[in-house]
PDB file of C-alpha atoms and ligand atoms in Angstrom:
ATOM      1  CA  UNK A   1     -24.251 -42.028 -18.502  1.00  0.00           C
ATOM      2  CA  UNK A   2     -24.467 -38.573 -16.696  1.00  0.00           C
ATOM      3  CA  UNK A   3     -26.381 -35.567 -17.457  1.00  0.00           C
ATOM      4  CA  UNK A   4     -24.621 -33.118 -19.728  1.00  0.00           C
ATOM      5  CA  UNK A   5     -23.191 -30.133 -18.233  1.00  0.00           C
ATOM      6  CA  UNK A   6     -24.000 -26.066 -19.359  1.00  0.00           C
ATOM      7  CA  UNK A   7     -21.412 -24.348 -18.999  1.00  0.00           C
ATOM      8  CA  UNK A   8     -21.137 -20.582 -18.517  1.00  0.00           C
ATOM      9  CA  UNK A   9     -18.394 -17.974 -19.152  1.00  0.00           C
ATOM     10  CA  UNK A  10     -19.478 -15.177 -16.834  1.00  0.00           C
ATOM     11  CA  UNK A  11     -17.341 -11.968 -17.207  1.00  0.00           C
ATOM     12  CA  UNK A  12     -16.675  -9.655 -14.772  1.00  0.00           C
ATOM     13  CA  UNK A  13     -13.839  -7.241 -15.667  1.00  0.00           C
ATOM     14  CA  UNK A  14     -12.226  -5.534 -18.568  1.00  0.00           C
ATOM     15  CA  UNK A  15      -8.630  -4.132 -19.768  1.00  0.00           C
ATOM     16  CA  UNK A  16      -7.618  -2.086 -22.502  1.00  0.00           C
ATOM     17  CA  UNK A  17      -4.228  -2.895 -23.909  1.00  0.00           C
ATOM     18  CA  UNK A  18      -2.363  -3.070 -27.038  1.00  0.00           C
ATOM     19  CA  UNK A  19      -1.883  -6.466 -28.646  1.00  0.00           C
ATOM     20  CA  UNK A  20       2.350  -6.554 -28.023  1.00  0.00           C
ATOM     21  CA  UNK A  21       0.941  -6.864 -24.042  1.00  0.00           C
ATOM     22  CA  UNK A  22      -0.320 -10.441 -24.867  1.00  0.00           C
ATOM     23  CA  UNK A  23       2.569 -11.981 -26.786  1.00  0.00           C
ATOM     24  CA  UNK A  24       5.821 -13.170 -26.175  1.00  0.00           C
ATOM     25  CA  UNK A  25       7.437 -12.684 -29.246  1.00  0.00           C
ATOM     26  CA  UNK A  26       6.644  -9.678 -31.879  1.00  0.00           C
ATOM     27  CA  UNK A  27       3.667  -9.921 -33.577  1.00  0.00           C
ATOM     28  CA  UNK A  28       3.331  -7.345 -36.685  1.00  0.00           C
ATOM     29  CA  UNK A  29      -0.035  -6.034 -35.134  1.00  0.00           C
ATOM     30  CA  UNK A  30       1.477  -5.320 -31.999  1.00  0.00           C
ATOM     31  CA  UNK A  31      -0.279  -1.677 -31.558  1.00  0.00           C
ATOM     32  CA  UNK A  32      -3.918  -2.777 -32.434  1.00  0.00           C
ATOM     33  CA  UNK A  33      -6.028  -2.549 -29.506  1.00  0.00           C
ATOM     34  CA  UNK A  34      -6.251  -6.248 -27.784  1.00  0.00           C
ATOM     35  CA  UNK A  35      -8.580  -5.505 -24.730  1.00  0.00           C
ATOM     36  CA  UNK A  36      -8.229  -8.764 -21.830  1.00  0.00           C
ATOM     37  CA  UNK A  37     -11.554  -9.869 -20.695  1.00  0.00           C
ATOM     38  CA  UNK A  38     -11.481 -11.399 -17.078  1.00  0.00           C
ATOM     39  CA  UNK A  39     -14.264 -14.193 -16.286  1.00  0.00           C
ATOM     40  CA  UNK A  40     -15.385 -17.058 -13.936  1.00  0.00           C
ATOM     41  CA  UNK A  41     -17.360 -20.381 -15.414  1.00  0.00           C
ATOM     42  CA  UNK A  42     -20.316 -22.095 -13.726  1.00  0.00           C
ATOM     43  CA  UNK A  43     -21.032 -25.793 -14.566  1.00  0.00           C
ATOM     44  CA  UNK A  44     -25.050 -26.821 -14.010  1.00  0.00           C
ATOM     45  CA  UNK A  45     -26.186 -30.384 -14.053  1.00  0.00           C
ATOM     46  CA  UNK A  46     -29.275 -30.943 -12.548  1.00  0.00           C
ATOM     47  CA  UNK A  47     -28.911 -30.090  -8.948  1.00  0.00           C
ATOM     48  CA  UNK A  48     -25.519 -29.598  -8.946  1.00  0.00           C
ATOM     49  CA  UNK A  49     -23.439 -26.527  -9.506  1.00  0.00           C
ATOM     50  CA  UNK A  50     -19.589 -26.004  -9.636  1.00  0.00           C
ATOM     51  CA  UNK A  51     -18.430 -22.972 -10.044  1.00  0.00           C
ATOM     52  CA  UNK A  52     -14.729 -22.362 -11.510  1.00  0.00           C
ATOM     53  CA  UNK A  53     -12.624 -20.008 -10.287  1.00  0.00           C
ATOM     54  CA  UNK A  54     -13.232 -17.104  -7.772  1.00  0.00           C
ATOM     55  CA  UNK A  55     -11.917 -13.954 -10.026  1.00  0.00           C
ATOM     56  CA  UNK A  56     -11.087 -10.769  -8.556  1.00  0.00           C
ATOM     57  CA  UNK A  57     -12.374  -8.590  -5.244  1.00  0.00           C
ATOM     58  CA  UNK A  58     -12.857  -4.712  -5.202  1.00  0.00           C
ATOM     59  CA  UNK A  59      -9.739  -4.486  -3.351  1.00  0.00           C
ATOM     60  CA  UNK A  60      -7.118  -6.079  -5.535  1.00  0.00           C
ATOM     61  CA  UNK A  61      -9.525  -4.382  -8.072  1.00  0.00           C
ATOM     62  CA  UNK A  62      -8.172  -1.085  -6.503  1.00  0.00           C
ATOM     63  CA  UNK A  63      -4.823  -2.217  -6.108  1.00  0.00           C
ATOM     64  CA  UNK A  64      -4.149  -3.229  -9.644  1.00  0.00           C
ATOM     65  CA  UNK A  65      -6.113  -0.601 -11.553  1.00  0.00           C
ATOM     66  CA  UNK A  66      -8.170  -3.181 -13.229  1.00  0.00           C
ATOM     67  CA  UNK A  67     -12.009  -1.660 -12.667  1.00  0.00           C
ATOM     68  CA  UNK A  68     -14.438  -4.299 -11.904  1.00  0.00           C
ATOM     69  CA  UNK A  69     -17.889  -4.527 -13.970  1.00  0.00           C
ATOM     70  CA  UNK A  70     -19.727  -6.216 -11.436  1.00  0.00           C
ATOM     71  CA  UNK A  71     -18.455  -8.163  -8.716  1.00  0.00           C
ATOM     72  CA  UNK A  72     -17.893 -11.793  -8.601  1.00  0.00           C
ATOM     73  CA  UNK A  73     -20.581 -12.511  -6.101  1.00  0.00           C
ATOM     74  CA  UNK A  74     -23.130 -10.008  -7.617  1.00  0.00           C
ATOM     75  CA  UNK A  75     -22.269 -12.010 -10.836  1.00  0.00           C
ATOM     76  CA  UNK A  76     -23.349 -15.241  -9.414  1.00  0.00           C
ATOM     77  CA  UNK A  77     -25.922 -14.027  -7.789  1.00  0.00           C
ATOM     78  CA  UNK A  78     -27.343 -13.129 -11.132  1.00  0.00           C
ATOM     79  CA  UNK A  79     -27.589 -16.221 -12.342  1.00  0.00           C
ATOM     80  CA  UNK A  80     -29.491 -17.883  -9.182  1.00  0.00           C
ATOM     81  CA  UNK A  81     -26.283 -18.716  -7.231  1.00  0.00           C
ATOM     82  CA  UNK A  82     -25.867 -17.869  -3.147  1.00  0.00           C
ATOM     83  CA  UNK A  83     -21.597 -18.033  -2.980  1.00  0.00           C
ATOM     84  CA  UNK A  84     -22.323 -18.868   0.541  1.00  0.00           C
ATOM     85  CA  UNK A  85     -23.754 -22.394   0.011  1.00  0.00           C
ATOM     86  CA  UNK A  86     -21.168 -23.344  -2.983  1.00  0.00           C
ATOM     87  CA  UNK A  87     -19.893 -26.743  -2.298  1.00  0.00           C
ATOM     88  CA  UNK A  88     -17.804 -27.067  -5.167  1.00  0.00           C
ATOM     89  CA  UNK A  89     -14.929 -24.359  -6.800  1.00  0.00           C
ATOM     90  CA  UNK A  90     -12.524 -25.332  -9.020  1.00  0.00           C
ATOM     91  CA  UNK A  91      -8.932 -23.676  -8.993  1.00  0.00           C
ATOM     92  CA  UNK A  92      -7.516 -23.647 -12.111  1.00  0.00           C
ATOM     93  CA  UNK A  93      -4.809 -21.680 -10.005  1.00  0.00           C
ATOM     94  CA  UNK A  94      -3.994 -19.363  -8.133  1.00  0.00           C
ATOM     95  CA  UNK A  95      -3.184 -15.856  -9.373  1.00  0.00           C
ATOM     96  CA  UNK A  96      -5.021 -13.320  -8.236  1.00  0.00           C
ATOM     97  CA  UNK A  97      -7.472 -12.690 -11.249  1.00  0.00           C
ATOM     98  CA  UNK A  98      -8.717 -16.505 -10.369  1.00  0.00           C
ATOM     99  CA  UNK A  99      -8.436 -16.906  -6.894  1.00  0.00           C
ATOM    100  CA  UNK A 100      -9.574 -14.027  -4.642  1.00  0.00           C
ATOM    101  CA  UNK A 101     -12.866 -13.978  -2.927  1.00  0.00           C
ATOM    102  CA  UNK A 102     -12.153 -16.866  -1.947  1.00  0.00           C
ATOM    103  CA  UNK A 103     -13.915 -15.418   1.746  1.00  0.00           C
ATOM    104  CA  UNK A 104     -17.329 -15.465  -0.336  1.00  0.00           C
ATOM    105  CA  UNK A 105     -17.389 -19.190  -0.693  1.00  0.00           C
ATOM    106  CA  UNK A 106     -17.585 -20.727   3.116  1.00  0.00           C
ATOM    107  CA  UNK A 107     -19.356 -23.907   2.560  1.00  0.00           C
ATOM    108  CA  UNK A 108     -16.593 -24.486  -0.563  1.00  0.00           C
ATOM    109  CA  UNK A 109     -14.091 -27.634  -1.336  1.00  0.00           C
ATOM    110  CA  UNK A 110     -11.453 -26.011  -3.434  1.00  0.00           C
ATOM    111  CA  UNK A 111      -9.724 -28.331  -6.066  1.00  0.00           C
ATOM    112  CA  UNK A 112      -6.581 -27.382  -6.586  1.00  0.00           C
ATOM    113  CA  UNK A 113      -3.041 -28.825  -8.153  1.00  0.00           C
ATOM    114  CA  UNK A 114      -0.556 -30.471  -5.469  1.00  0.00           C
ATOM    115  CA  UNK A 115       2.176 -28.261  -7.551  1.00  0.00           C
ATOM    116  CA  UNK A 116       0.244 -24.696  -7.893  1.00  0.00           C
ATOM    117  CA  UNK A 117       0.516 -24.964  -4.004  1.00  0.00           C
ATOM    118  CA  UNK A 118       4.051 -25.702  -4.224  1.00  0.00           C
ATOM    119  CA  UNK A 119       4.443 -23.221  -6.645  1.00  0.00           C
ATOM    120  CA  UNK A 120       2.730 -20.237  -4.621  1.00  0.00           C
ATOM    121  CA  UNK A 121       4.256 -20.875  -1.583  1.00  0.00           C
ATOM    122  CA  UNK A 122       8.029 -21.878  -2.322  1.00  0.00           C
ATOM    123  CA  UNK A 123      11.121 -20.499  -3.632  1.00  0.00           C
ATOM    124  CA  UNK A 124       9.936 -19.111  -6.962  1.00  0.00           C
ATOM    125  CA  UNK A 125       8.062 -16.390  -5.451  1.00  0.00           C
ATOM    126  CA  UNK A 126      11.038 -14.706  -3.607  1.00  0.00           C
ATOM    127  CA  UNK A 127      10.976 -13.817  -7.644  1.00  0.00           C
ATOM    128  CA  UNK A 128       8.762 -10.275  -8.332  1.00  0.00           C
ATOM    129  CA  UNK A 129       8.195 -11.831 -12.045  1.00  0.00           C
ATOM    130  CA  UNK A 130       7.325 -14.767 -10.812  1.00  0.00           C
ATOM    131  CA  UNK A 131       5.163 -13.862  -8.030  1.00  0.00           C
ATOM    132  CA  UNK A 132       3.351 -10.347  -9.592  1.00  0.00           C
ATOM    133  CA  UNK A 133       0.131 -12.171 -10.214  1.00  0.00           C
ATOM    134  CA  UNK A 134      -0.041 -13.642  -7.263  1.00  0.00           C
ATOM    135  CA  UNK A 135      -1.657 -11.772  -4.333  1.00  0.00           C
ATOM    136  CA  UNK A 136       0.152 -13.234  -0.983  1.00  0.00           C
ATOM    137  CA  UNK A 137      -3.586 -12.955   1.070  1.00  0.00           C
ATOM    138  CA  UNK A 138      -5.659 -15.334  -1.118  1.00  0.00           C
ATOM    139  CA  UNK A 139      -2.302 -17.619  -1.104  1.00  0.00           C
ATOM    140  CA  UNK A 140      -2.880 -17.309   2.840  1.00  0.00           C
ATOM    141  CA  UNK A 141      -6.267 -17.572   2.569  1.00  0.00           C
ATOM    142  CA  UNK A 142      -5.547 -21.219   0.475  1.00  0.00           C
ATOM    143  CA  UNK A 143      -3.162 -22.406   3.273  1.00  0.00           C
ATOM    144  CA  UNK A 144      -5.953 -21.606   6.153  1.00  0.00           C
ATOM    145  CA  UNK A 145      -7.996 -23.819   3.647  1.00  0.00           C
ATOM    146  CA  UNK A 146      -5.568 -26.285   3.556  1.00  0.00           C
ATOM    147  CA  UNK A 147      -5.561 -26.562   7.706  1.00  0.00           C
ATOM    148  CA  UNK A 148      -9.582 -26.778   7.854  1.00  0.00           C
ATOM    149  CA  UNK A 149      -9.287 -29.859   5.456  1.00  0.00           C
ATOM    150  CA  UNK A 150     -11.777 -27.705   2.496  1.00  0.00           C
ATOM    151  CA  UNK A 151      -9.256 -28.273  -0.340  1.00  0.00           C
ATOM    152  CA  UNK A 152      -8.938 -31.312  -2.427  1.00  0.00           C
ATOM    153  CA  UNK A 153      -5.818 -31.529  -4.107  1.00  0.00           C
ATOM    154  CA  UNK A 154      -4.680 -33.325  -7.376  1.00  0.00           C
ATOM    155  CA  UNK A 155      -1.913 -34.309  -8.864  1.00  0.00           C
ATOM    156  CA  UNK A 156      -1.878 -34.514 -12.748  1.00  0.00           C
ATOM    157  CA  UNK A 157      -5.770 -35.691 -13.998  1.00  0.00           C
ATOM    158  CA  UNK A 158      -8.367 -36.597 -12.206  1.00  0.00           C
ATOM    159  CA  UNK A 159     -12.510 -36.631 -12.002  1.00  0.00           C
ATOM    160  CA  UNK A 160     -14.175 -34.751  -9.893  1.00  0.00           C
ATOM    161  CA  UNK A 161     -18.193 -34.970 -10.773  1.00  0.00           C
ATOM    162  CA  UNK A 162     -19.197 -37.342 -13.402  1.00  0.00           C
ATOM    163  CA  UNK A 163     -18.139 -35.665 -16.319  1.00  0.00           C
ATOM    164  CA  UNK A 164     -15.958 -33.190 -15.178  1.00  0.00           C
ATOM    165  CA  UNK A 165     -12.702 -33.927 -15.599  1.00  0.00           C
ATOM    166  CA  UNK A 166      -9.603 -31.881 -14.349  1.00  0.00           C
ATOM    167  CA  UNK A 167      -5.938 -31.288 -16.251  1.00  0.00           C
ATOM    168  CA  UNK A 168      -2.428 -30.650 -15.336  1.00  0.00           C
ATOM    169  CA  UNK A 169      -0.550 -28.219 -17.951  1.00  0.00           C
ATOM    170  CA  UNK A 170       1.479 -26.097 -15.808  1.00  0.00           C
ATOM    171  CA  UNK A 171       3.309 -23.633 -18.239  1.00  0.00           C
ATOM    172  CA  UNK A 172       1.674 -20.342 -17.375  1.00  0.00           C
ATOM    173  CA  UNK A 173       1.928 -21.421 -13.746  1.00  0.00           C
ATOM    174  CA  UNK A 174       3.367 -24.947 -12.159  1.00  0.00           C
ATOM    175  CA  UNK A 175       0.605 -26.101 -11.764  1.00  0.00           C
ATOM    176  CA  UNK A 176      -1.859 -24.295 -13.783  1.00  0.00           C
ATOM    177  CA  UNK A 177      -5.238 -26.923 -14.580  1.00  0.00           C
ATOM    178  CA  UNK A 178      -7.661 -27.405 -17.406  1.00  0.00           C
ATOM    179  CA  UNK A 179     -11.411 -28.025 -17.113  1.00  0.00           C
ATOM    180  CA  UNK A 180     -13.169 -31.004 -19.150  1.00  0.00           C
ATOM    181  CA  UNK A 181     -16.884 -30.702 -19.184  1.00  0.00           C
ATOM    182  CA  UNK A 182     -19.079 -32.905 -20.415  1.00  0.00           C
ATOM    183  CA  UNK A 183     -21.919 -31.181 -22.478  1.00  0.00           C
ATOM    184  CA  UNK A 184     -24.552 -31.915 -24.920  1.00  0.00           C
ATOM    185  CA  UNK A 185     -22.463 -30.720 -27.678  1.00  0.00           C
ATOM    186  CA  UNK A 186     -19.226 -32.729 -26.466  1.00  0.00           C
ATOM    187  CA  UNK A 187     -16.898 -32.284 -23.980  1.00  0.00           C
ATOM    188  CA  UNK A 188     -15.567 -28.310 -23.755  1.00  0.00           C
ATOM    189  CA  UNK A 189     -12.110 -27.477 -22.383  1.00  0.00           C
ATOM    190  CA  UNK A 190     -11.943 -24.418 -20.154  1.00  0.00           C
ATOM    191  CA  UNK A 191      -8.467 -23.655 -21.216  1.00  0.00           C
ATOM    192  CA  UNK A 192      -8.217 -21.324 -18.514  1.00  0.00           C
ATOM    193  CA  UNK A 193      -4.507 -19.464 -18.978  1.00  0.00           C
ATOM    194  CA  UNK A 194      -3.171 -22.115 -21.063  1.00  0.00           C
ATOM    195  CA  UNK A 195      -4.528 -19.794 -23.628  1.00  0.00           C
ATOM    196  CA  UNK A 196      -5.458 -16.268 -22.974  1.00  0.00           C
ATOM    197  CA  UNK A 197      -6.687 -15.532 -26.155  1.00  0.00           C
ATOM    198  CA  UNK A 198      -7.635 -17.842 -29.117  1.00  0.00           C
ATOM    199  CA  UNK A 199      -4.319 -16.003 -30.714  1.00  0.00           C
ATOM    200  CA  UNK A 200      -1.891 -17.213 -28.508  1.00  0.00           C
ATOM    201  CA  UNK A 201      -2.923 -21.689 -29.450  1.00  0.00           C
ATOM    202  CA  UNK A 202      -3.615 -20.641 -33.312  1.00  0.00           C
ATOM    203  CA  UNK A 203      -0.130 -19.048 -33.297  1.00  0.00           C
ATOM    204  CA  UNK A 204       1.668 -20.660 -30.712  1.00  0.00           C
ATOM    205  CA  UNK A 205       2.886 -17.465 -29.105  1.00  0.00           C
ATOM    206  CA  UNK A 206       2.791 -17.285 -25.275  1.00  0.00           C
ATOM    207  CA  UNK A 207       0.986 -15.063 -23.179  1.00  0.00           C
ATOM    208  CA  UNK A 208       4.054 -13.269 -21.534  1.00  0.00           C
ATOM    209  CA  UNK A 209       3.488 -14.625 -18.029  1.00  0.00           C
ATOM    210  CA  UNK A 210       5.024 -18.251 -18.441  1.00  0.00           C
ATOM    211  CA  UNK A 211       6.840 -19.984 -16.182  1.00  0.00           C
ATOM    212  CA  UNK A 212       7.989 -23.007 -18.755  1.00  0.00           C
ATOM    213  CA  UNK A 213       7.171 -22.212 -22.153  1.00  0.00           C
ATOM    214  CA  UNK A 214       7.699 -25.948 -23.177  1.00  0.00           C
ATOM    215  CA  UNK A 215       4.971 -27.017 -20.611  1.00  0.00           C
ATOM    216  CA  UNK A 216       2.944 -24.107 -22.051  1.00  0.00           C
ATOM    217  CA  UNK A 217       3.262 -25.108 -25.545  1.00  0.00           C
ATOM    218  CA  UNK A 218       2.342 -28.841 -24.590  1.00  0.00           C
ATOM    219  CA  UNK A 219      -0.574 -27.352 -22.767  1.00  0.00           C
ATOM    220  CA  UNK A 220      -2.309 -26.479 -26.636  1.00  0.00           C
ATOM    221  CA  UNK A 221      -1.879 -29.727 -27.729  1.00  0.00           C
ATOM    222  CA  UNK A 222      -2.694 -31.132 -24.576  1.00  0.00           C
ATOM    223  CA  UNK A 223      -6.509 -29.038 -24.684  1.00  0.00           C
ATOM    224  CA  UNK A 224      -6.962 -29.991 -28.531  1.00  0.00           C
ATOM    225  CA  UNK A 225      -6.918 -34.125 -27.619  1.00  0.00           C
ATOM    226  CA  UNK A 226      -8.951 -33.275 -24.445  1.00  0.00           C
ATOM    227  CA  UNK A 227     -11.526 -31.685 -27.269  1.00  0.00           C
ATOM    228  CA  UNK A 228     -11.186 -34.196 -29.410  1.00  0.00           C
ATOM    229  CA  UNK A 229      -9.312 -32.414 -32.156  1.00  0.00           C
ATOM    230  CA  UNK A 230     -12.354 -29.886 -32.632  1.00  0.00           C
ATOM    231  CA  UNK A 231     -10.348 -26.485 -31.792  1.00  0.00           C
ATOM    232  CA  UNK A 232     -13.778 -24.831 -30.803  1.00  0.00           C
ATOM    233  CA  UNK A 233     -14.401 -26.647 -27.961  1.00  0.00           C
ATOM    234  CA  UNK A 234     -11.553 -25.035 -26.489  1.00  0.00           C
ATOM    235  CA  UNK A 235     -12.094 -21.665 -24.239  1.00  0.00           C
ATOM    236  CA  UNK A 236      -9.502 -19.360 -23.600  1.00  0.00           C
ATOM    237  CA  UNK A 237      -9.043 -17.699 -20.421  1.00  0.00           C
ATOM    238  CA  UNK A 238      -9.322 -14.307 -21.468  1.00  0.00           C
ATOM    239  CA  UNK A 239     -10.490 -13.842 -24.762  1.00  0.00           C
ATOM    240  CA  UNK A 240     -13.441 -10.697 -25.753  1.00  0.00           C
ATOM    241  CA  UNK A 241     -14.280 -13.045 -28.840  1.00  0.00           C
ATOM    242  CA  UNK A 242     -15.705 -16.041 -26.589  1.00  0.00           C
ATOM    243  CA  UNK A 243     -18.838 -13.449 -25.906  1.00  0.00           C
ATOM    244  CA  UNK A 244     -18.590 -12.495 -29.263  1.00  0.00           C
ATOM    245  CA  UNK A 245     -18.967 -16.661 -30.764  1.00  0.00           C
ATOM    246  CA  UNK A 246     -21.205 -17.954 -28.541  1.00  0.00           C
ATOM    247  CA  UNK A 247     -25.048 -17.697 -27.726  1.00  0.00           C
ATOM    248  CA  UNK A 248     -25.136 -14.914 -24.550  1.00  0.00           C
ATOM    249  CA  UNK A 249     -27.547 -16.110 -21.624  1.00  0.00           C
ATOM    250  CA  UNK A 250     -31.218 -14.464 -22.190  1.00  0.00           C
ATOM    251  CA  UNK A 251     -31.149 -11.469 -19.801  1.00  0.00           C
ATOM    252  CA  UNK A 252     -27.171 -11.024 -19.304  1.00  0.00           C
ATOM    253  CA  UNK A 253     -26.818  -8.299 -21.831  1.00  0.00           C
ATOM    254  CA  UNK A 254     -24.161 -10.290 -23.582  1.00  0.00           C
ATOM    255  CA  UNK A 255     -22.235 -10.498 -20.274  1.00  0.00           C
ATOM    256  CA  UNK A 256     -23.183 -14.281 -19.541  1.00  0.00           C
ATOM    257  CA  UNK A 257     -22.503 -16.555 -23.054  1.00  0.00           C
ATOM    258  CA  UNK A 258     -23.899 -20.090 -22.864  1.00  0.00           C
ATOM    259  CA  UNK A 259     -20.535 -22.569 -23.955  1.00  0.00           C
ATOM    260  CA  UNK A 260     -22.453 -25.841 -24.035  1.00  0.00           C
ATOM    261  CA  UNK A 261     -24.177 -24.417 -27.231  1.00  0.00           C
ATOM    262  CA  UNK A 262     -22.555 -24.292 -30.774  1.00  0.00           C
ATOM    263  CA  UNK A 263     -20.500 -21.606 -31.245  1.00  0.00           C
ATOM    264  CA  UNK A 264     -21.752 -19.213 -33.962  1.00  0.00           C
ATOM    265  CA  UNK A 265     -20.441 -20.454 -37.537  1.00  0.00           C
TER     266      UNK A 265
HETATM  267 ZN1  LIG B   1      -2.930 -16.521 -14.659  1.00  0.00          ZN
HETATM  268 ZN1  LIG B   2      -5.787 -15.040 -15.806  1.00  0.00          ZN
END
């Protein structure tokens, strides 16, 4: 028996958009404002800390017109976190709104997919759909990490702390991972993108970037078993309403919402 987990959904970025931007198919609302909320997740248990994905720097920040609120380090930071001594960061992969600063984390073990590596660095990105979200330096930055022996890759499931468990999908990406975490309420999925939103699993309609929609409609399923059938332990990647249903961290001004706690009713 291990210590439960707390788990964390920090946000650090916003983006306005209309509703049609996050759905495949037509959805009658399509012009109602649907604003994408960008985040990292910390995991605490006793001593140890892992944080899950990296999120985005000022520079890609600039690039891509998506304003930062605060950056990823000053984030952590926040909550009693140096990035410099992080042992532990999950990749749930590698697009650029998950995996840049990765230059923050020095003292880091990345976990990462066998296949998102294949997939970032082979034939599908000579594709400009394919490889948009992508941003070729922290793919660079993964293959120098690679050659210094800091990442440990997976291939499917597999544990990586007591408790924390770690979940093939692909779908949105090849190989796109869920989070399992252990906490006193039960486990919690970090769905990461195999849901942006809570809209796109309750009507199983895509997020637009897919790479196999089968794999991405598996991937809902897949995160309700890992949650044991209860739907609100699963936490979309991108969702405004995940600050909205849980308890925020005292002191975060709603910015920091405590997932390990039950979810307002
Ligand atoms: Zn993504
Ligand atoms: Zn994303």
């Amino acid at each position: 028996m291990t210590a439960p987990w707390e788990v964390y959904a920090i946000r650090y970025g916003t983006h306005a958009r209309a509703a049609q931007a996050n759905f495949l198919q037509a959805v009658d609302f399509h012009d109602l404002p649907m604003p994408l909320d960008y985040f990292i997740w910390l995991l605490r248990s006793g001593e140890r800390t892992i944080v899950v994905d990296t999120g985005f720097a000022p520079a890609a920040a600039a690039a891509r017109n998506r304003p930062l609120l605060r950056t990823v380090p000053e984030a952590l930071r926040a909550m009693g976190v140096e990035p410099a001594t992080v042992k532990d960061v999950i990749l749930t992969h590698l697009h650029y709104d998950h995996a840049g600063n990765l230059d923050q984390f020095p003292a880091a073990r990345f976990y990462l997919q066998d296949r998102e590596m294949g997939f970032a660095t082979g034939r599908n990105m000579c594709f400009a759909c394919l490889r948009h979200a992508f941003d070729v330096e922290d793919v660079v930055t993964m293959v120098r990490a690679v050659y210094a022996d800091r990442v440990q890759f997976l291939d499917g499931d597999g544990e990586m702390a007591p408790g924390v468990t770690l979940h093939r999908v692909g779908g949105h990406t090849d190989g796109l991972q869920m989070v399992k975490v252990e906490t006193a309420r039960g486990a919690v999925v970090l769905a990461s993108d195999a849901s942006h939103f809570y809209g796109n699993m309750e009507r199983e309609i895509p997020f637009p970037i897919v790479y196999d929609v089968g794999a991405m409609a598996q991937g809902w399923r897949h995160a309700k078993r890992l949650a044991g059938g209860d739907v609100t332990r699963i936490i979309p990647g991108h969702d405004p309403l995940v600050r909205a249903r849980y308890p925020a961290l005292e002191g975060s001004d709603g910015e920091v919402v405590c997932l390990h706690l039950p979810p307002a009713p």
